[in-house]
Short mmCIF file of C-alpha atoms in Angstrom, two decimals:
data_model
loop_
_atom_site.label_atom_id
_atom_site.label_comp_id
_atom_site.label_asym_id
_atom_site.label_seq_id
_atom_site.Cartn_x
_atom_site.Cartn_y
_atom_site.Cartn_z
CA MET A 1 -32.88 -250.79 -2.07
CA SER A 2 -36.19 -248.98 -2.50
CA ARG A 3 -37.93 -248.34 -5.78
CA LEU A 4 -37.11 -244.90 -7.19
CA THR A 5 -40.68 -243.86 -8.04
CA VAL A 6 -41.30 -240.57 -6.22
CA ALA A 7 -43.45 -237.45 -6.06
CA ARG A 8 -41.17 -234.43 -5.66
CA ILE A 9 -42.90 -231.47 -4.01
CA ASP A 10 -41.55 -228.00 -4.79
CA LEU A 11 -42.54 -225.93 -1.78
CA GLU A 12 -41.16 -222.73 -3.31
CA ALA A 13 -43.56 -223.19 -6.22
CA LEU A 14 -46.37 -223.64 -3.70
CA LYS A 15 -45.48 -220.32 -2.08
CA ARG A 16 -45.38 -218.57 -5.45
CA ASN A 17 -48.81 -219.86 -6.32
CA TYR A 18 -50.19 -218.69 -3.00
CA GLN A 19 -48.74 -215.24 -3.55
CA ARG A 20 -50.43 -215.18 -6.97
CA ALA A 21 -53.74 -216.07 -5.34
CA ARG A 22 -53.29 -213.22 -2.86
CA THR A 23 -52.60 -210.80 -5.68
CA LEU A 24 -55.67 -211.94 -7.62
CA ALA A 25 -57.77 -211.64 -4.46
CA GLY A 26 -57.30 -207.88 -4.68
CA PRO A 27 -58.16 -206.12 -1.44
CA GLY A 28 -59.36 -209.35 0.12
CA GLN A 29 -57.37 -212.10 1.80
CA ALA A 30 -56.85 -215.72 0.76
CA MET A 31 -57.40 -218.69 3.05
CA ALA A 32 -55.25 -221.57 1.82
CA VAL A 33 -57.26 -224.71 1.12
CA VAL A 34 -55.17 -227.70 2.25
CA LYS A 35 -57.81 -230.43 2.45
CA ALA A 36 -57.30 -233.97 1.12
CA ASP A 37 -53.78 -234.11 2.55
CA GLY A 38 -52.86 -230.85 0.89
CA TYR A 39 -54.32 -232.08 -2.41
CA GLY A 40 -52.06 -235.10 -2.17
CA HIS A 41 -48.90 -233.10 -1.46
CA GLY A 42 -48.73 -233.73 2.32
CA ILE A 43 -50.75 -231.51 4.62
CA GLU A 44 -47.98 -231.13 7.20
CA ALA A 45 -45.41 -229.89 4.70
CA VAL A 46 -47.92 -227.74 2.82
CA ALA A 47 -49.18 -226.07 5.99
CA GLY A 48 -45.64 -225.53 7.19
CA ALA A 49 -44.61 -223.86 3.94
CA LEU A 50 -47.65 -221.57 3.87
CA ALA A 51 -47.84 -220.81 7.60
CA PRO A 52 -45.71 -217.63 7.37
CA TYR A 53 -48.04 -216.22 4.70
CA ALA A 54 -51.57 -217.56 5.26
CA SER A 55 -53.47 -216.46 8.36
CA ARG A 56 -56.32 -218.89 7.64
CA PHE A 57 -56.39 -222.44 6.35
CA ALA A 58 -59.43 -224.32 5.06
CA VAL A 59 -60.02 -228.06 5.24
CA ALA A 60 -62.95 -230.40 4.74
CA CYS A 61 -63.17 -232.05 8.14
CA ILE A 62 -61.98 -231.78 11.71
CA GLU A 63 -59.38 -234.57 11.35
CA GLU A 64 -57.51 -232.42 8.84
CA ALA A 65 -57.67 -229.40 11.13
CA VAL A 66 -56.31 -231.48 14.01
CA ALA A 67 -53.41 -232.54 11.77
CA ILE A 68 -52.53 -228.88 11.25
CA ARG A 69 -52.54 -228.28 15.00
CA GLY A 70 -50.42 -231.38 15.45
CA CYS A 71 -47.69 -229.65 13.45
CA GLY A 72 -47.77 -226.68 15.80
CA HIS A 73 -49.51 -224.18 13.49
CA ARG A 74 -51.95 -221.87 15.26
CA GLN A 75 -53.77 -220.25 12.34
CA THR A 76 -57.54 -220.34 12.40
CA VAL A 77 -58.86 -223.21 10.30
CA ALA A 78 -62.22 -223.19 8.52
CA LEU A 79 -64.02 -226.55 8.35
CA LEU A 80 -65.82 -226.47 5.01
CA GLN A 81 -68.16 -229.36 5.89
CA GLY A 82 -68.75 -228.00 9.36
CA ALA A 83 -69.31 -230.22 12.37
CA HIS A 84 -70.24 -233.88 11.92
CA GLU A 85 -71.36 -234.37 15.52
CA PRO A 86 -72.07 -232.08 18.50
CA GLY A 87 -68.78 -232.86 20.22
CA ASP A 88 -66.88 -231.40 17.28
CA LEU A 89 -67.96 -227.91 18.32
CA ALA A 90 -66.18 -228.09 21.66
CA ILE A 91 -62.98 -229.07 19.88
CA CYS A 92 -63.49 -226.21 17.44
CA GLN A 93 -63.93 -223.72 20.26
CA GLN A 94 -60.86 -225.00 22.06
CA GLU A 95 -58.60 -225.16 19.00
CA GLY A 96 -59.74 -222.09 17.06
CA PHE A 97 -61.44 -224.00 14.25
CA GLU A 98 -64.27 -222.25 12.38
CA PRO A 99 -67.00 -224.65 11.21
CA VAL A 100 -69.09 -223.68 8.20
CA LEU A 101 -72.66 -224.47 9.27
CA HIS A 102 -74.93 -225.58 6.47
CA ASN A 103 -78.05 -227.10 8.01
CA HIS A 104 -80.46 -226.61 10.92
CA GLN A 105 -79.11 -229.57 12.88
CA GLN A 106 -75.63 -228.05 12.99
CA VAL A 107 -77.09 -224.72 14.10
CA SER A 108 -79.03 -226.46 16.88
CA TRP A 109 -75.77 -227.88 18.25
CA LEU A 110 -74.66 -224.32 19.01
CA ALA A 111 -76.83 -224.41 22.13
CA ASP A 112 -73.82 -225.83 23.95
CA ASP A 113 -71.93 -223.18 25.94
CA ARG A 114 -68.69 -224.21 24.26
CA ALA A 115 -69.75 -223.14 20.76
CA PRO A 116 -67.04 -221.69 18.48
CA ALA A 117 -67.08 -218.82 16.02
CA PHE A 118 -68.58 -220.05 12.75
CA TRP A 119 -69.53 -219.29 9.14
CA ILE A 120 -72.95 -219.76 7.52
CA LYS A 121 -73.20 -221.54 4.15
CA VAL A 122 -75.60 -220.06 1.58
CA ASN A 123 -76.90 -222.29 -1.20
CA THR A 124 -76.97 -220.10 -4.30
CA GLY A 125 -77.35 -222.89 -6.84
CA MET A 126 -74.69 -225.54 -6.23
CA ASN A 127 -77.34 -227.48 -4.28
CA ARG A 128 -74.94 -229.55 -2.24
CA LEU A 129 -74.87 -227.77 1.12
CA GLY A 130 -76.24 -224.59 2.64
CA PHE A 131 -79.33 -222.59 3.47
CA ARG A 132 -81.40 -221.15 0.67
CA PRO A 133 -81.36 -217.34 0.58
CA GLU A 134 -84.96 -217.15 1.78
CA GLU A 135 -84.04 -219.19 4.87
CA LEU A 136 -81.33 -216.83 6.06
CA PRO A 137 -83.54 -214.31 7.91
CA ALA A 138 -84.98 -217.06 10.12
CA VAL A 139 -81.56 -218.60 10.70
CA MET A 140 -80.04 -215.26 11.70
CA ALA A 141 -83.03 -214.39 13.89
CA GLY A 142 -82.63 -217.71 15.67
CA LEU A 143 -78.98 -216.96 16.30
CA GLU A 144 -79.92 -213.57 17.70
CA ASP A 145 -82.50 -215.11 20.02
CA SER A 146 -80.03 -217.71 21.27
CA GLY A 147 -77.29 -215.16 21.88
CA ARG A 148 -75.06 -216.78 19.25
CA ARG A 149 -75.26 -213.97 16.71
CA PRO A 150 -71.93 -212.35 17.80
CA GLN A 151 -70.11 -215.61 17.01
CA ALA A 152 -71.17 -215.55 13.35
CA LEU A 153 -68.13 -214.55 11.29
CA GLY A 154 -69.73 -214.34 7.89
CA PHE A 155 -71.23 -216.11 4.90
CA VAL A 156 -69.86 -218.62 2.41
CA THR A 157 -71.12 -219.90 -0.91
CA HIS A 158 -69.63 -222.09 -3.62
CA PHE A 159 -69.72 -221.68 -7.39
CA ALA A 160 -70.83 -224.48 -9.68
CA CYS A 161 -69.52 -223.24 -13.03
CA ALA A 162 -66.76 -220.75 -12.27
CA ASP A 163 -64.39 -222.78 -14.45
CA ASP A 164 -66.45 -221.96 -17.55
CA LEU A 165 -66.11 -218.37 -18.73
CA ASP A 166 -69.01 -218.88 -21.12
CA SER A 167 -71.45 -219.76 -18.34
CA ASP A 168 -73.73 -217.12 -16.84
CA MET A 169 -74.27 -219.12 -13.66
CA THR A 170 -71.45 -217.57 -11.63
CA GLY A 171 -72.84 -214.08 -12.18
CA LEU A 172 -76.28 -215.29 -11.13
CA GLN A 173 -74.93 -216.95 -8.00
CA THR A 174 -72.96 -213.83 -7.12
CA ARG A 175 -76.06 -211.63 -7.35
CA LEU A 176 -78.12 -214.09 -5.29
CA PHE A 177 -75.41 -214.17 -2.65
CA GLU A 178 -75.06 -210.39 -2.44
CA ASP A 179 -78.81 -209.92 -2.10
CA ALA A 180 -79.11 -212.71 0.47
CA VAL A 181 -76.42 -211.40 2.83
CA ALA A 182 -77.03 -207.66 2.34
CA PRO A 183 -78.96 -207.28 5.64
CA TRP A 184 -75.77 -208.12 7.58
CA PRO A 185 -73.09 -205.85 6.08
CA ALA A 186 -70.75 -206.15 9.06
CA LEU A 187 -70.17 -209.88 8.45
CA MET A 188 -67.46 -211.23 6.16
CA ARG A 189 -68.09 -212.92 2.80
CA SER A 190 -66.29 -215.73 0.99
CA VAL A 191 -67.21 -217.00 -2.47
CA GLY A 192 -64.00 -217.40 -4.45
CA ASN A 193 -62.78 -220.88 -5.28
CA SER A 194 -59.64 -221.12 -7.43
CA ALA A 195 -61.54 -220.61 -10.68
CA ALA A 196 -63.14 -217.40 -9.44
CA HIS A 197 -59.68 -215.82 -9.19
CA PHE A 198 -59.40 -216.00 -12.98
CA ARG A 199 -62.81 -214.54 -13.83
CA PRO A 200 -62.58 -210.90 -14.95
CA GLU A 201 -64.43 -208.49 -12.66
CA GLN A 202 -65.49 -211.27 -10.27
CA PRO A 203 -65.74 -209.91 -6.71
CA LEU A 204 -63.95 -212.06 -4.15
CA TYR A 205 -64.99 -210.01 -1.08
CA GLU A 206 -63.12 -210.34 2.19
CA TRP A 207 -61.84 -213.92 1.84
CA SER A 208 -61.14 -216.09 -1.19
CA ARG A 209 -60.48 -219.82 -0.98
CA PRO A 210 -57.74 -220.89 -3.41
CA GLY A 211 -57.31 -224.64 -3.64
CA ILE A 212 -56.08 -226.41 -6.78
CA MET A 213 -54.29 -223.28 -8.02
CA LEU A 214 -51.95 -223.45 -5.02
CA TYR A 215 -50.65 -226.75 -6.33
CA GLY A 216 -50.19 -225.57 -9.92
CA GLY A 217 -53.25 -227.31 -11.35
CA SER A 218 -55.74 -225.47 -13.52
CA PRO A 219 -59.22 -224.68 -12.21
CA MET A 220 -60.35 -223.50 -15.67
CA LEU A 221 -61.74 -225.36 -18.65
CA ASP A 222 -59.36 -225.64 -21.61
CA LYS A 223 -56.42 -224.10 -19.74
CA THR A 224 -53.42 -225.70 -18.06
CA GLY A 225 -51.88 -224.42 -14.86
CA PRO A 226 -48.80 -222.99 -16.62
CA GLU A 227 -51.06 -221.19 -19.09
CA LEU A 228 -52.59 -219.43 -16.08
CA GLY A 229 -49.19 -218.44 -14.72
CA LEU A 230 -49.10 -221.18 -12.07
CA SER A 231 -46.04 -223.24 -11.17
CA PRO A 232 -46.31 -227.04 -10.94
CA VAL A 233 -45.70 -228.17 -7.37
CA MET A 234 -45.68 -231.96 -7.77
CA THR A 235 -43.36 -233.73 -10.18
CA LEU A 236 -44.29 -237.40 -10.42
CA GLN A 237 -41.27 -239.44 -11.53
CA ALA A 238 -40.45 -243.08 -12.05
CA PRO A 239 -37.46 -244.88 -13.58
CA LEU A 240 -37.18 -246.71 -16.86
CA ILE A 241 -36.60 -250.31 -15.79
CA THR A 242 -36.07 -251.80 -19.23
CA THR A 243 -35.95 -250.82 -22.89
CA ARG A 244 -36.47 -252.94 -25.97
CA VAL A 245 -37.35 -252.78 -29.63
CA VAL A 246 -40.86 -253.86 -30.44
CA ARG A 247 -40.95 -255.14 -33.99
CA ALA A 248 -43.51 -254.04 -36.53
CA GLY A 249 -46.70 -256.02 -35.98
CA GLU A 250 -45.97 -256.79 -32.33
CA SER A 251 -48.19 -255.48 -29.52
CA VAL A 252 -47.52 -254.26 -25.99
CA GLY A 253 -49.37 -254.95 -22.76
CA TYR A 254 -52.78 -256.21 -21.69
CA GLY A 255 -55.38 -256.51 -24.37
CA ALA A 256 -52.76 -255.95 -27.08
CA SER A 257 -54.32 -252.51 -27.44
CA TRP A 258 -51.30 -250.98 -29.20
CA THR A 259 -49.50 -252.58 -32.11
CA ALA A 260 -46.27 -251.24 -33.60
CA GLU A 261 -46.60 -250.08 -37.19
CA GLN A 262 -42.80 -250.11 -37.48
CA ASP A 263 -39.89 -251.23 -35.34
CA THR A 264 -40.19 -249.02 -32.24
CA ARG A 265 -37.88 -248.58 -29.29
CA MET A 266 -39.94 -248.56 -26.12
CA GLY A 267 -39.39 -248.62 -22.38
CA MET A 268 -41.18 -249.83 -19.27
CA VAL A 269 -41.65 -247.34 -16.43
CA ALA A 270 -42.01 -248.41 -12.78
CA ILE A 271 -45.37 -246.80 -12.07
CA GLY A 272 -48.97 -247.81 -12.62
CA TYR A 273 -52.50 -247.44 -11.38
CA GLY A 274 -51.46 -249.02 -8.07
CA ASP A 275 -49.48 -245.84 -7.54
CA GLY A 276 -52.34 -243.59 -8.54
CA TYR A 277 -51.41 -243.07 -12.17
CA PRO A 278 -54.71 -243.12 -14.12
CA ARG A 279 -55.45 -246.43 -15.79
CA HIS A 280 -57.51 -244.66 -18.47
CA ALA A 281 -54.53 -242.67 -19.70
CA GLY A 282 -54.04 -244.49 -22.97
CA THR A 283 -51.79 -244.37 -25.99
CA GLY A 284 -50.66 -240.84 -26.74
CA THR A 285 -50.73 -239.52 -23.18
CA PRO A 286 -47.62 -237.35 -22.79
CA ALA A 287 -44.69 -238.00 -20.48
CA ALA A 288 -41.09 -236.80 -20.62
CA VAL A 289 -37.55 -238.08 -20.20
CA GLY A 290 -34.50 -235.86 -20.16
CA GLY A 291 -36.73 -232.89 -20.89
CA ARG A 292 -38.01 -234.46 -24.12
CA ARG A 293 -41.67 -235.29 -24.49
CA ILE A 294 -42.57 -238.89 -25.19
CA ARG A 295 -45.89 -240.76 -25.18
CA LEU A 296 -47.52 -243.69 -23.45
CA ILE A 297 -48.39 -246.77 -25.52
CA GLY A 298 -50.87 -249.49 -24.63
CA ARG A 299 -52.68 -249.96 -21.34
CA VAL A 300 -51.45 -248.83 -17.95
CA SER A 301 -50.82 -251.82 -15.68
CA MET A 302 -50.98 -251.86 -11.88
CA ASP A 303 -47.23 -251.41 -11.44
CA MET A 304 -45.89 -250.44 -14.87
CA LEU A 305 -46.64 -248.58 -18.06
CA ALA A 306 -45.02 -248.52 -21.49
CA VAL A 307 -43.63 -245.51 -23.33
CA ASP A 308 -42.53 -244.91 -26.88
CA LEU A 309 -38.90 -243.74 -26.82
CA SER A 310 -38.71 -242.71 -30.47
CA ASN A 311 -38.38 -239.06 -29.46
CA ALA A 312 -35.75 -239.82 -26.80
CA PRO A 313 -33.22 -242.08 -28.52
CA ASP A 314 -30.61 -241.66 -25.80
CA ALA A 315 -32.91 -242.76 -22.94
CA ARG A 316 -31.57 -245.73 -20.98
CA GLU A 317 -32.53 -247.97 -18.07
CA GLY A 318 -32.41 -245.98 -14.84
CA ASP A 319 -33.35 -242.66 -16.45
CA MET A 320 -36.21 -240.91 -14.67
CA VAL A 321 -39.44 -240.40 -16.55
CA GLU A 322 -41.62 -237.41 -15.67
CA LEU A 323 -45.27 -238.46 -15.64
CA TRP A 324 -46.30 -234.91 -14.83
CA GLY A 325 -44.43 -231.84 -13.67
CA SER A 326 -42.68 -228.96 -15.42
CA THR A 327 -42.48 -230.50 -18.91
CA VAL A 328 -45.88 -232.22 -18.94
CA SER A 329 -48.63 -230.55 -16.93
CA VAL A 330 -50.91 -232.65 -14.77
CA ASP A 331 -53.81 -231.05 -16.62
CA GLU A 332 -52.64 -232.53 -19.94
CA VAL A 333 -52.50 -235.99 -18.43
CA ALA A 334 -55.91 -235.50 -16.86
CA THR A 335 -57.43 -234.53 -20.20
CA CYS A 336 -56.03 -237.67 -21.83
CA ALA A 337 -57.44 -239.77 -18.98
CA GLY A 338 -60.88 -238.13 -19.12
CA THR A 339 -60.63 -236.60 -15.67
CA ILE A 340 -59.30 -233.50 -13.89
CA GLY A 341 -55.98 -232.63 -12.31
CA TYR A 342 -57.58 -232.57 -8.85
CA GLU A 343 -58.23 -236.31 -9.04
CA LEU A 344 -54.72 -237.14 -10.22
CA LEU A 345 -52.94 -235.11 -7.54
CA THR A 346 -55.10 -236.40 -4.69
CA GLY A 347 -55.01 -239.95 -6.07
CA VAL A 348 -51.26 -240.59 -5.84
CA THR A 349 -51.10 -243.44 -3.36
CA SER A 350 -49.03 -243.87 -0.22
CA ARG A 351 -46.79 -246.30 -2.12
CA VAL A 352 -45.22 -243.22 -3.72
CA PRO A 353 -43.06 -241.29 -1.24
CA ARG A 354 -43.34 -237.50 -1.18
CA VAL A 355 -40.01 -235.72 -1.15
CA HIS A 356 -40.41 -232.09 -0.11
CA GLU A 357 -37.85 -229.74 -1.54
#
C-alpha cells in the first residue's frame, strides 16, 4: 500500500484565481503563467483547467510549451526566456509559440525564413534580460530593414520591486517603459507580474502575466494569499504515523534542538525535506490537523517531521496533517522557513503524488 502523503490540487480554486487576475487586469487581458510545471501543480492539469478561459499561456522555455501542445491545447504560448538556439524558432513558428527576444543574438536568428511572431524584452531596471531603452530604436530599425517588423507583437518588461508598496522603483520602471516604447503605439505591451495586479493605479496595458497568484500564493510583502482574496490551490497533506508523550526534559529529533518544558503529546508526520518540505522550517512553524492549528517542533528530517499535538488532543495515528492549504497558508510556512511561497510550491518533489480535484 502506498504512503498517503499527497498534494491535493483544487482546480476550481485555480480558475477562481485566474478570474480574479482578469478582473484586476481591467481592460487588458491576462496570459496565464504556467512555467515550472504549473508552479509545481502539474502543467498538464493546470493548462487543461485554464484552457477554456486563457487565450495565452506563458512559460519559461520551449520544453514547457511543447508539453502544453502535447495535451492538445492550441493557445498561443509566450516563451519568457525566448529561444535558446536557432532551431527553436522554427518550432515556434510551426506551433504558434511566441518567443520573447532579449538580446542581439536572438534577433539575428530571425534571419531564417521560418521565424515566428515575437515579443521584445525591455530592460527597465531588473537587469536580468532585455534591451536597454536607448537600444530599442536600433533594434526596431534592424527589424524594419530585415522585413521582420510586422512579426513583432509588442514589448515586455519585468518589475523588480512590485511586491513592495513602499518602493518607488515600479513607478520609475513604468515611466521608463512607456517612454521607451512610445514610438510604436500599435504594438502591445506587457508589464504586469502577479504583484503588479495589487498595486493601486498601476497600468497593466494590453496583457498582464499573473503567475503565483493563480496558485493562491501571495506576490506581496507582508501579505498572505488569502489576505489578498486568493484561494489556495495546493493542499499538502501527510499522515500522522505515530504519537507519543515526550516527557519534560526530553528532546526530539536531530541535534536535540527542541526540548520539552513539560510532558507534551507529539506526533510524527510522514513528510520531510525529501518531499520538498523546507528543512529550515523550525519549531513554531504552523501546520493543522482536523482544522486545528498545531506547530512543528525540532528539525525537519528527510522523511519525517515532528508536531506538537497539545492543541489537537483528539489527533490519532492515520489522521491527515495539513502542511499548507486552507488552514495554514503556504506563505506562512515560507516566512517561517525564510523563503517565499514560490519556492515551496515548485519544490514539492515527484515523490509526492498530485491529485487533481
